[in-house]
Amino acid sequence: MIIKTNILNPIDITECELRKEIYITIEEGKISSISPTIELSKDFVDYSNLLCLPGMIDSHTHLSQWHIRGKYRNNLLDWLNEIVFPEEKKSFDPLYAEQTATDFFDKLIKSGTTTAGVYVSASQTATDIAFQKGNESGMRLVMGQVMMDMNSPEYLCQKTDDSLREAEELCLKWNKKTELLHYAFTPRFAITCSRDLMSEVGTLAEKNKVRIQTHLSENKAEIEQVLALFPECSSYTDIYNKYKILSPLSIFGHAIHLSDTELGLLRYSGSTIAHCPDSNFFLNSGQFPLGRIKKAGIDIGLASDIAAGTTPDMFYHQRMMLYRQSAGVLKLPELLYTATLGSAKALRLDSETGSIEIGKSADLIFIDSKALDSEDVDSAISELIFLTPIPKIEKVFIAGKQLL
Ligand code: GUN
Ligand code: FE
């Protein structure tokens, strides 16, 4: 298939390209050429009235929190206990889990998200259903069952062995079942995960070469509690280091309050960070130290962190990323980069997706926006990011398959 369109595409953290009236050829789900011309005899689909971007990549979000977006508490721990945990309990009802998963993937695709790092819940059945529905949806997913074996409500807390066994079963069943599906071991955070659980996750992840996703240093009260639970460790990151959660396939949500030593541990291990600016506002968690984390050389993806982030719309989250930094710290191309190629790197999927490049999967979104009339990259990005509601996502392709 050949598509005539206009592309807005990240090159690197400082640069995006805007190319008008070009032809993208898609063969077997991959981009095989990007060219200003095609042979006269060839047919093409004409989307020259639309702006084409790489699909948005949400590097950290919670499927089972879909229905509690916007339910406010002014701090993380109260919000988890009073709102999140009772809602995640509902995912143990398979019908509710199925309806939630169906709605969740549908809304992500409609908002232009083609890849996501997803936490489901502590229910193995709900996670299995999420994989079934995710597979049917056609999305590219890094996803796992949330693991909790201490300091949790009894209705979510599992025995260590059960949590590990269930997660490994799901990993064996779903990891790389198709080229779009990746399992991620998902220990919730240090408060709810025992030393044995984390160490065994580290071993299993290494053995199966799969990703690990968890939360790190989001909130001051959380950190205090974590350090009291693990007195043998010198910092929050040191806990994940000692108990084998740091790795080149590990993605840490938030990572706000970190010392230079902790940044060094993350960098040295090859771990990455999912930055959740809307959520960090919503729960008064603090300001993401973007400058220090970039300087440390750690890969950063952008994330909605639904439900502490209120929408799946990754253009809104780019706006929040900008608003949460001091003026002048961020340039516009970096926002688009972080929501696409940056997130792809953070999820270690950048050889497959994240930009419009020959050889990569055709994960493309087409937007009806006056940004198309822009002559320069900055105006095109700013019109996509700052207008509310965001311009309509007209078409979505993942691995060359049209989903919208
Ligand atoms: N820390 C542990 N669990 C969660 C969660 O579900 N959301 C957020 N934002 N932080 C967490
Ligand atoms: Fe989260």
Coordinates of C-alpha atoms and ligand atoms in Angstrom, one line a residue:
M1 CA 0.0 0.0 0.0
I2 CA 1.2 3.5 -0.8
I3 CA -0.1 6.6 1.1
K4 CA 0.3 10.1 0.0
T5 CA 0.5 12.4 3.0
N6 CA 2.4 15.0 5.0
I7 CA 4.7 13.9 7.9
L8 CA 5.7 15.4 11.2
N9 CA 8.3 13.0 12.5
P10 CA 10.9 13.1 15.3
I11 CA 14.5 12.7 14.2
D12 CA 16.1 13.0 17.7
I13 CA 15.5 14.8 20.9
T14 CA 16.2 18.2 19.4
E15 CA 14.8 17.9 15.9
C16 CA 11.6 17.0 14.1
E17 CA 11.0 17.0 10.4
L18 CA 7.9 18.4 8.6
R19 CA 7.7 17.0 5.0
K20 CA 4.8 17.8 2.8
E21 CA 3.3 15.7 0.0
I22 CA 5.3 12.6 0.3
Y23 CA 4.6 8.9 -0.4
I24 CA 4.9 6.2 2.3
T25 CA 5.0 2.7 1.0
I26 CA 3.9 -0.1 3.4
E27 CA 4.8 -3.7 2.8
E28 CA 4.1 -6.6 5.2
G29 CA 3.3 -4.1 8.0
K30 CA 6.6 -2.2 7.6
I31 CA 7.6 1.1 6.0
S32 CA 9.5 0.2 2.9
S33 CA 10.0 3.6 1.4
I34 CA 9.4 7.3 2.0
S35 CA 9.7 9.3 -1.1
P36 CA 8.6 12.6 -2.7
T37 CA 7.6 10.8 -5.9
I38 CA 6.3 7.4 -7.0
E39 CA 6.0 5.8 -10.4
L40 CA 3.1 7.2 -12.3
S41 CA 1.5 3.8 -12.8
K42 CA 1.2 3.1 -9.1
D43 CA -2.0 3.5 -7.1
F44 CA -2.0 5.3 -3.8
V45 CA -4.4 6.3 -1.0
D46 CA -4.7 10.0 -0.8
Y47 CA -4.4 11.4 2.7
S48 CA -2.7 14.6 1.6
N49 CA -5.3 16.6 3.5
L50 CA -4.1 15.0 6.8
L51 CA -1.0 15.2 8.9
C52 CA 0.8 11.9 9.6
L53 CA 2.7 11.2 12.8
P54 CA 4.2 8.1 14.3
G55 CA 1.7 6.6 16.7
M56 CA 1.8 8.0 20.2
I57 CA 3.5 5.7 22.9
D58 CA 2.2 5.8 26.4
S59 CA 5.0 4.3 28.4
H60 CA 3.0 3.8 31.7
T61 CA -0.7 3.5 32.2
H62 CA -3.1 1.4 34.4
L63 CA -5.9 -0.4 32.6
S64 CA -7.9 -1.3 35.6
Q65 CA -8.0 2.3 36.7
W66 CA -9.9 3.4 33.5
H67 CA -13.2 4.1 35.3
I68 CA -11.7 6.2 38.2
R69 CA -10.1 9.0 36.2
G70 CA -10.7 12.3 37.8
K71 CA -11.4 11.0 41.3
Y72 CA -9.2 13.2 43.4
R73 CA -7.2 12.9 46.6
N74 CA -4.4 15.3 47.4
N75 CA -1.7 12.6 47.9
L76 CA -0.7 9.2 46.5
L77 CA -1.2 6.9 49.5
D78 CA -4.8 8.1 50.4
W79 CA -5.7 7.9 46.7
L80 CA -4.4 4.4 46.4
N81 CA -6.1 3.2 49.5
E82 CA -9.4 5.0 49.1
I83 CA -10.0 5.0 45.4
V84 CA -7.6 2.8 43.4
F85 CA -7.5 -0.5 45.5
P86 CA -11.3 -0.8 45.8
E87 CA -11.6 -0.2 42.0
E88 CA -8.9 -2.7 41.1
K89 CA -10.8 -5.3 43.3
K90 CA -13.6 -5.0 40.7
S91 CA -11.3 -6.4 38.0
F92 CA -11.7 -9.8 39.7
D93 CA -15.2 -9.9 38.1
P94 CA -14.3 -11.2 34.6
L95 CA -17.2 -9.4 32.9
Y96 CA -16.2 -6.1 34.4
A97 CA -12.5 -6.8 33.4
E98 CA -13.6 -7.6 29.9
Q99 CA -15.7 -4.5 29.5
T100 CA -13.0 -2.3 31.0
A101 CA -10.3 -3.8 28.7
T102 CA -12.4 -3.4 25.6
D103 CA -13.2 0.2 26.4
F104 CA -9.6 1.0 27.4
F105 CA -8.0 -0.2 24.2
D106 CA -10.7 1.4 22.1
K107 CA -10.2 4.8 23.7
L108 CA -6.4 4.6 23.5
I109 CA -6.5 3.8 19.8
K110 CA -9.0 6.6 19.1
S111 CA -6.7 9.1 20.9
G112 CA -3.8 8.0 18.6
T113 CA -1.9 5.8 21.0
T114 CA -0.5 2.8 19.2
T115 CA 1.8 1.3 21.9
A116 CA 1.4 1.3 25.7
G117 CA 3.1 0.0 28.8
V118 CA 0.2 -1.3 30.8
Y119 CA -0.4 -2.4 34.4
V120 CA -3.5 -4.5 34.7
S121 CA -4.3 -5.6 38.3
A122 CA -3.5 -8.3 40.7
S123 CA -6.0 -10.6 39.0
Q124 CA -4.5 -13.2 36.7
T125 CA -7.8 -13.6 35.0
A126 CA -8.2 -9.9 34.4
T127 CA -4.6 -9.8 33.0
D128 CA -5.3 -12.7 30.7
I129 CA -8.5 -11.0 29.5
A130 CA -6.5 -7.8 29.0
F131 CA -4.1 -9.7 26.7
Q132 CA -7.0 -11.3 24.8
K133 CA -8.7 -7.9 24.3
G134 CA -5.4 -6.2 23.6
N135 CA -4.5 -8.8 21.0
E136 CA -7.9 -8.4 19.3
S137 CA -7.5 -4.6 19.4
G138 CA -4.3 -4.7 17.4
M139 CA -2.3 -2.5 19.8
R140 CA 1.4 -3.0 20.5
L141 CA 1.6 -3.7 24.2
V142 CA 4.0 -4.2 27.1
M143 CA 1.7 -5.4 29.8
G144 CA 1.6 -7.4 33.0
Q145 CA -0.2 -8.6 36.1
V146 CA 0.3 -6.3 39.1
M147 CA 2.3 -8.1 41.8
M148 CA 1.5 -7.3 45.5
D149 CA 2.5 -9.6 48.4
M150 CA 2.6 -7.3 51.4
N151 CA 1.1 -4.2 52.9
S152 CA -1.9 -4.5 50.7
P153 CA -5.7 -4.9 51.3
E154 CA -6.3 -8.6 51.7
Y155 CA -8.5 -8.7 48.6
L156 CA -5.4 -7.7 46.4
C157 CA -2.6 -9.3 48.4
Q158 CA -1.3 -12.6 47.1
K159 CA 1.1 -15.2 48.5
T160 CA 4.5 -14.6 47.1
D161 CA 4.6 -17.9 45.3
D162 CA 1.1 -17.5 43.8
S163 CA 2.0 -14.1 42.5
L164 CA 5.2 -15.3 40.9
R165 CA 3.6 -18.4 39.5
E166 CA 0.6 -16.6 38.0
A167 CA 2.9 -13.9 36.4
E168 CA 5.2 -16.5 35.0
E169 CA 2.3 -18.5 33.5
L170 CA 1.0 -15.3 31.8
C171 CA 4.5 -14.5 30.6
L172 CA 4.9 -17.9 29.0
K173 CA 1.5 -17.7 27.5
W174 CA 1.6 -14.1 26.1
N175 CA 5.2 -12.8 25.8
K176 CA 5.9 -12.6 22.0
K177 CA 2.7 -14.6 21.2
T178 CA 2.5 -12.1 18.3
E179 CA 5.1 -9.5 17.3
L180 CA 2.9 -6.9 19.1
L181 CA 2.7 -8.5 22.6
H182 CA 5.3 -8.3 25.3
Y183 CA 4.9 -9.4 28.8
A184 CA 6.3 -7.2 31.6
F185 CA 6.7 -8.4 35.2
T186 CA 4.9 -5.7 37.2
P187 CA 5.7 -5.5 40.9
R188 CA 3.6 -2.6 42.0
F189 CA 6.1 -0.7 44.1
A190 CA 8.4 -1.4 47.1
I191 CA 5.7 -0.8 49.7
T192 CA 3.7 -3.8 48.4
C193 CA 6.5 -6.1 47.3
S194 CA 8.6 -8.4 49.5
R195 CA 12.3 -8.9 49.1
D196 CA 11.7 -12.4 47.9
L197 CA 9.1 -11.3 45.3
M198 CA 11.4 -8.7 43.8
S199 CA 14.5 -10.9 43.7
E200 CA 12.6 -13.7 42.0
V201 CA 11.1 -11.2 39.5
G202 CA 14.6 -10.1 38.7
T203 CA 15.6 -13.7 38.1
L204 CA 12.5 -14.6 36.1
A205 CA 12.8 -11.4 33.9
E206 CA 16.5 -12.1 33.2
K207 CA 15.8 -15.8 32.4
N208 CA 12.9 -15.0 30.1
K209 CA 14.5 -11.8 28.7
V210 CA 11.3 -9.8 29.5
R211 CA 10.7 -6.3 30.8
I212 CA 10.0 -5.2 34.4
Q213 CA 7.9 -2.2 35.2
T214 CA 7.3 -0.6 38.5
H215 CA 7.0 2.7 40.4
L216 CA 9.9 4.6 41.9
S217 CA 10.2 7.6 44.2
E218 CA 6.9 9.3 43.4
N219 CA 5.9 10.9 46.6
K220 CA 7.6 12.0 49.8
A221 CA 5.3 10.0 52.2
E222 CA 5.7 6.9 50.1
I223 CA 9.5 7.2 50.2
E224 CA 9.5 7.6 54.0
Q225 CA 7.4 4.4 54.3
V226 CA 9.6 2.6 51.8
L227 CA 12.8 3.5 53.6
A228 CA 11.3 2.3 57.0
L229 CA 10.4 -1.0 55.4
F230 CA 13.9 -1.6 54.0
P231 CA 16.3 -0.2 56.6
E232 CA 19.2 -2.2 55.0
C233 CA 19.0 -0.1 51.9
S234 CA 20.4 3.4 51.5
S235 CA 17.7 4.7 49.1
Y236 CA 14.6 3.7 47.2
T237 CA 16.6 2.9 44.1
D238 CA 19.1 0.9 46.2
I239 CA 16.2 -1.4 47.2
Y240 CA 15.5 -2.1 43.5
N241 CA 19.2 -2.5 43.0
K242 CA 19.7 -5.0 45.9
Y243 CA 16.6 -7.0 45.0
K244 CA 17.4 -7.2 41.3
I245 CA 14.8 -5.0 39.7
L246 CA 17.2 -2.7 37.9
S247 CA 18.0 -3.9 34.4
P248 CA 18.3 -2.7 30.8
L249 CA 14.7 -3.9 30.3
S250 CA 13.3 -2.1 33.4
I251 CA 11.0 0.9 33.2
F252 CA 10.4 3.0 36.3
G253 CA 7.3 5.2 36.6
H254 CA 7.7 8.8 38.1
A255 CA 11.3 8.8 39.5
I256 CA 10.9 12.3 40.9
H257 CA 12.8 12.5 44.2
L258 CA 16.2 10.9 43.4
S259 CA 19.8 11.6 44.5
D260 CA 22.7 11.7 42.1
T261 CA 23.7 8.3 43.4
E262 CA 20.3 6.9 42.5
L263 CA 20.5 8.4 39.1
G264 CA 23.9 6.7 38.7
L265 CA 22.4 3.4 39.6
L266 CA 19.6 3.8 37.1
R267 CA 22.0 4.9 34.4
Y268 CA 24.6 2.2 35.1
S269 CA 21.9 -0.6 35.0
G270 CA 20.5 0.7 31.7
S271 CA 17.1 1.2 33.3
T272 CA 14.6 3.8 31.9
I273 CA 12.0 6.2 33.2
A274 CA 8.4 6.8 32.3
H275 CA 7.6 10.4 33.0
C276 CA 4.1 11.1 34.2
P277 CA 3.6 14.9 34.3
D278 CA -0.2 15.1 34.6
S279 CA -0.2 12.5 37.4
N280 CA 2.7 14.2 39.2
F281 CA 0.5 17.4 39.3
F282 CA -2.7 15.6 40.2
L283 CA -1.3 13.8 43.2
N284 CA 1.0 16.7 44.3
S285 CA 3.9 14.4 44.0
G286 CA 6.5 17.0 42.8
Q287 CA 8.4 18.2 39.9
F288 CA 10.2 15.8 37.6
P289 CA 13.9 16.7 37.6
L290 CA 14.1 16.6 33.8
G291 CA 17.4 18.4 33.5
R292 CA 19.2 16.1 35.9
I293 CA 17.8 13.0 34.5
K294 CA 18.8 14.0 30.9
K295 CA 22.2 14.9 32.1
A296 CA 22.5 11.4 33.7
G297 CA 21.8 10.0 30.3
I298 CA 18.7 8.0 31.2
D299 CA 16.1 7.3 28.5
I300 CA 12.8 9.0 29.2
G301 CA 9.4 8.1 27.9
L302 CA 6.2 10.1 28.3
A303 CA 3.2 8.5 30.2
S304 CA -0.4 9.2 31.0
D305 CA -0.4 7.1 34.2
I306 CA -4.1 6.8 34.0
A307 CA -6.0 7.2 36.4
A308 CA -3.7 9.7 38.2
G309 CA -3.4 11.1 34.7
T310 CA -6.8 12.0 33.6
T311 CA -6.8 11.2 29.8
P312 CA -5.2 8.9 27.4
D313 CA -4.5 11.8 25.0
M314 CA -0.7 12.0 24.6
F315 CA -0.9 15.5 23.1
Y316 CA -2.4 16.7 26.4
H317 CA 0.4 15.0 28.2
Q318 CA 3.0 16.7 26.1
R319 CA 1.4 20.0 27.1
M320 CA 1.6 19.0 30.8
M321 CA 5.3 18.0 30.3
L322 CA 6.0 21.5 29.1
Y323 CA 3.9 23.2 31.8
R324 CA 5.6 21.3 34.6
Q325 CA 9.1 22.6 33.7
S326 CA 10.5 26.1 34.1
A327 CA 10.1 28.3 31.0
G328 CA 12.8 27.6 28.4
V329 CA 13.9 24.2 29.7
L330 CA 12.0 22.3 27.0
K331 CA 11.8 23.0 23.3
L332 CA 8.8 21.8 21.3
P333 CA 10.5 19.0 19.3
E334 CA 11.5 17.3 22.6
L335 CA 7.8 17.0 23.5
L336 CA 6.8 15.2 20.4
Y337 CA 10.0 13.1 20.6
T338 CA 9.3 12.0 24.2
A339 CA 5.8 10.9 23.3
T340 CA 7.0 8.8 20.4
L341 CA 10.7 7.9 19.9
G342 CA 11.6 8.6 23.6
S343 CA 8.8 6.3 24.8
A344 CA 9.8 3.7 22.3
K345 CA 13.3 3.8 23.6
A346 CA 12.1 3.7 27.2
L347 CA 10.1 0.6 26.4
R348 CA 13.1 -0.8 24.4
L349 CA 10.9 -0.9 21.2
D350 CA 12.7 1.7 19.2
S351 CA 13.9 -0.7 16.6
E352 CA 10.3 -1.4 15.7
T353 CA 8.3 1.8 16.4
G354 CA 8.5 5.4 17.5
S355 CA 9.2 7.2 14.2
I356 CA 8.4 7.1 10.6
E357 CA 11.5 5.3 9.2
I358 CA 12.2 2.8 6.6
G359 CA 12.3 -0.7 8.1
K360 CA 10.1 0.3 11.1
S361 CA 6.6 -1.0 11.7
A362 CA 3.9 1.2 10.0
D363 CA 2.5 2.5 13.3
L364 CA 1.0 5.7 12.0
I365 CA -1.7 8.2 12.9
F366 CA -3.4 10.7 10.6
I367 CA -4.7 13.9 12.0
D368 CA -7.0 16.5 10.6
S369 CA -5.4 19.7 11.9
K370 CA -4.6 23.2 10.8
A371 CA -1.1 22.4 12.0
L372 CA -0.8 21.0 8.4
D373 CA -0.8 24.6 7.1
S374 CA 2.2 25.4 9.3
E375 CA 5.4 26.1 7.4
D376 CA 7.7 25.3 10.3
V377 CA 8.0 22.4 12.8
D378 CA 7.5 24.5 16.0
S379 CA 4.1 25.9 14.9
A380 CA 2.9 22.5 13.7
I381 CA 3.8 20.9 17.1
S382 CA 2.4 23.7 19.2
E383 CA -0.9 23.7 17.4
L384 CA -1.2 20.0 18.1
I385 CA -0.3 20.3 21.7
F386 CA -2.0 23.4 22.9
L387 CA -5.4 23.3 21.2
T388 CA -8.3 21.9 23.2
P389 CA -9.9 19.6 22.2
I390 CA -7.0 18.1 20.3
P391 CA -7.4 17.9 16.6
K392 CA -9.3 14.8 15.5
I393 CA -7.4 11.6 15.0
E394 CA -8.8 10.4 11.6
K395 CA -6.9 7.2 10.9
V396 CA -4.8 4.9 12.9
F397 CA -2.5 2.1 11.6
I398 CA -0.5 -0.4 13.7
A399 CA 1.9 -2.7 11.9
G400 CA 0.3 -1.6 8.6
K401 CA -3.2 -2.6 9.7
Q402 CA -5.9 0.1 9.7
L403 CA -7.6 0.2 13.1
L404 CA -9.5 3.4 12.7
Ligands
GUN1 N1 2.3 3.6 43.1 C1 1.9 2.4 43.4 N2 0.8 2.1 42.7 C2 0.5 3.2 42.0 C3 -0.6 3.5 41.1 O1 -1.4 2.7 40.7 N3 -0.5 4.8 40.5 C4 0.4 5.7 40.8 N4 0.4 6.9 40.3 N5 1.4 5.4 41.7 C5 1.4 4.2 42.3
FE2 FE 1.4 4.4 37.8

